[in-house]
Amino acid sequence: MSEPQRITERTFEFAVRIVKLCRVLDENPGVARTLSKQLIRSGTSIGANVERSQAAQSSADFVPKLEIALKEARETQYWLKLLIAIEIVPESRLLPLLVETQELLKILASIIVKTKQNRTH
């Protein structure tokens, strides 16, 4: 499996996990629902932008889409850390998602750097 296929599948599976978490958050009133909306937007946007990058016509088109995915991953990391801090959901449910977010950040950053380096050579 190629790197683009792996990151596409991995971000899709991550989005599924985020949606499932947000369904749990939506069962709670108040702040949990508000945070759920933020988390579902950023957490599913990672995969959507990775998917869009696969249709890029050039590396100049590819990199900006991955940079958006990277920004969305950073935002998702923020919301997950906040949820851990305010203890709405058990930390054990959130930590695997936080770890995966950090892995996705590393992978996306690596792909962006490699693509930019290849453009200059």
One Martini backbone bead per residue (centre of mass of N, CA, C, O) as a GRO file, in nm:
protein
  121
    1MET     BB    1   0.096   0.037   0.023
    2SER     BB    2   0.073   0.353  -0.016
    3GLU     BB    3   0.102   0.649   0.139
    4PRO     BB    4  -0.166   0.779   0.039
    5GLN     BB    5  -0.345   0.539   0.123
    6ARG     BB    6  -0.277   0.533   0.424
    7ILE     BB    7  -0.365   0.825   0.498
    8THR     BB    8  -0.652   0.801   0.396
    9GLU     BB    9  -0.741   0.565   0.578
   10ARG     BB   10  -0.654   0.682   0.852
   11THR     BB   11  -0.835   0.943   0.841
   12PHE     BB   12  -1.100   0.795   0.814
   13GLU     BB   13  -1.088   0.631   1.077
   14PHE     BB   14  -1.064   0.878   1.255
   15ALA     BB   15  -1.337   1.004   1.181
   16VAL     BB   16  -1.508   0.776   1.291
   17ARG     BB   17  -1.412   0.808   1.586
   18ILE     BB   18  -1.509   1.100   1.617
   19VAL     BB   19  -1.809   1.054   1.564
   20LYS     BB   20  -1.853   0.860   1.799
   21LEU     BB   21  -1.775   1.059   2.019
   22CYS     BB   22  -1.985   1.283   1.945
   23ARG     BB   23  -2.232   1.115   2.013
   24VAL     BB   24  -2.168   1.114   2.315
   25LEU     BB   25  -2.151   1.421   2.361
   26ASP     BB   26  -2.452   1.480   2.261
   27GLU     BB   27  -2.584   1.352   2.528
   28ASN     BB   28  -2.485   1.613   2.642
   29PRO     BB   29  -2.512   1.904   2.783
   30GLY     BB   30  -2.390   2.190   2.655
   31VAL     BB   31  -2.055   2.195   2.622
   32ALA     BB   32  -2.035   1.920   2.481
   33ARG     BB   33  -2.184   2.005   2.222
   34THR     BB   34  -2.001   2.233   2.140
   35LEU     BB   35  -1.739   2.063   2.121
   36SER     BB   36  -1.843   1.859   1.917
   37LYS     BB   37  -1.863   2.053   1.677
   38GLN     BB   38  -1.563   2.120   1.665
   39LEU     BB   39  -1.449   1.830   1.647
   40ILE     BB   40  -1.600   1.729   1.393
   41ARG     BB   41  -1.490   1.938   1.200
   42SER     BB   42  -1.181   1.891   1.238
   43GLY     BB   43  -1.164   1.569   1.239
   44THR     BB   44  -1.294   1.539   0.940
   45SER     BB   45  -1.112   1.743   0.774
   46ILE     BB   46  -0.858   1.588   0.743
   47GLY     BB   47  -0.959   1.367   0.543
   48ALA     BB   48  -1.085   1.555   0.332
   49ASN     BB   49  -0.809   1.693   0.255
   50VAL     BB   50  -0.659   1.441   0.177
   51GLU     BB   51  -0.854   1.359  -0.045
   52ARG     BB   52  -0.819   1.619  -0.212
   53SER     BB   53  -0.510   1.580  -0.263
   54GLN     BB   54  -0.550   1.332  -0.464
   55ALA     BB   55  -0.666   1.553  -0.693
   56ALA     BB   56  -0.422   1.684  -0.762
   57GLN     BB   57  -0.236   1.842  -1.033
   58SER     BB   58  -0.011   1.924  -0.819
   59SER     BB   59   0.211   2.011  -0.578
   60ALA     BB   60   0.091   2.302  -0.556
   61ASP     BB   61  -0.195   2.166  -0.480
   62PHE     BB   62  -0.127   1.952  -0.258
   63VAL     BB   63   0.001   2.103  -0.013
   64PRO     BB   64  -0.232   2.293   0.085
   65LYS     BB   65  -0.420   2.059   0.168
   66LEU     BB   66  -0.225   1.942   0.382
   67GLU     BB   67  -0.205   2.202   0.550
   68ILE     BB   68  -0.497   2.196   0.636
   69ALA     BB   69  -0.490   1.921   0.773
   70LEU     BB   70  -0.280   2.006   0.982
   71LYS     BB   71  -0.449   2.229   1.117
   72GLU     BB   72  -0.684   2.041   1.196
   73ALA     BB   73  -0.514   1.857   1.377
   74ARG     BB   74  -0.437   2.074   1.580
   75GLU     BB   75  -0.725   2.140   1.664
   76THR     BB   76  -0.801   1.858   1.757
   77GLN     BB   77  -0.592   1.842   1.978
   78TYR     BB   78  -0.710   2.068   2.146
   79TRP     BB   79  -0.994   1.947   2.201
   80LEU     BB   80  -0.890   1.691   2.339
   81LYS     BB   81  -0.739   1.830   2.569
   82LEU     BB   82  -0.986   1.975   2.682
   83LEU     BB   83  -1.154   1.722   2.744
   84ILE     BB   84  -0.956   1.611   2.945
   85ALA     BB   85  -0.952   1.858   3.144
   86ILE     BB   86  -1.287   1.854   3.193
   87GLU     BB   87  -1.403   1.555   3.229
   88ILE     BB   88  -1.645   1.432   3.041
   89VAL     BB   89  -1.452   1.212   2.946
   90PRO     BB   90  -1.275   0.956   2.958
   91GLU     BB   91  -0.942   0.946   2.911
   92SER     BB   92  -0.930   0.656   2.783
   93ARG     BB   93  -1.097   0.755   2.526
   94LEU     BB   94  -0.894   0.999   2.431
   95LEU     BB   95  -0.593   0.914   2.410
   96PRO     BB   96  -0.592   0.755   2.139
   97LEU     BB   97  -0.672   1.007   1.973
   98LEU     BB   98  -0.433   1.183   2.051
   99VAL     BB   99  -0.214   0.998   1.943
  100GLU     BB  100  -0.318   0.993   1.651
  101THR     BB  101  -0.294   1.294   1.602
  102GLN     BB  102   0.015   1.305   1.642
  103GLU     BB  103   0.076   1.113   1.408
  104LEU     BB  104  -0.058   1.276   1.184
  105LEU     BB  105   0.118   1.523   1.213
  106LYS     BB  106   0.384   1.384   1.135
  107ILE     BB  107   0.300   1.274   0.859
  108LEU     BB  108   0.210   1.537   0.724
  109ALA     BB  109   0.473   1.692   0.763
  110SER     BB  110   0.648   1.493   0.603
  111ILE     BB  111   0.505   1.514   0.331
  112ILE     BB  112   0.542   1.816   0.293
  113VAL     BB  113   0.850   1.827   0.303
  114LYS     BB  114   0.909   1.624   0.075
  115THR     BB  115   0.754   1.773  -0.147
  116LYS     BB  116   0.914   2.038  -0.133
  117GLN     BB  117   1.192   1.911  -0.190
  118ASN     BB  118   1.116   1.788  -0.471
  119ARG     BB  119   1.056   2.068  -0.606
  120THR     BB  120   1.368   2.181  -0.569
  121HIS     BB  121   1.511   1.927  -0.745
   0.00000   0.00000   0.00000
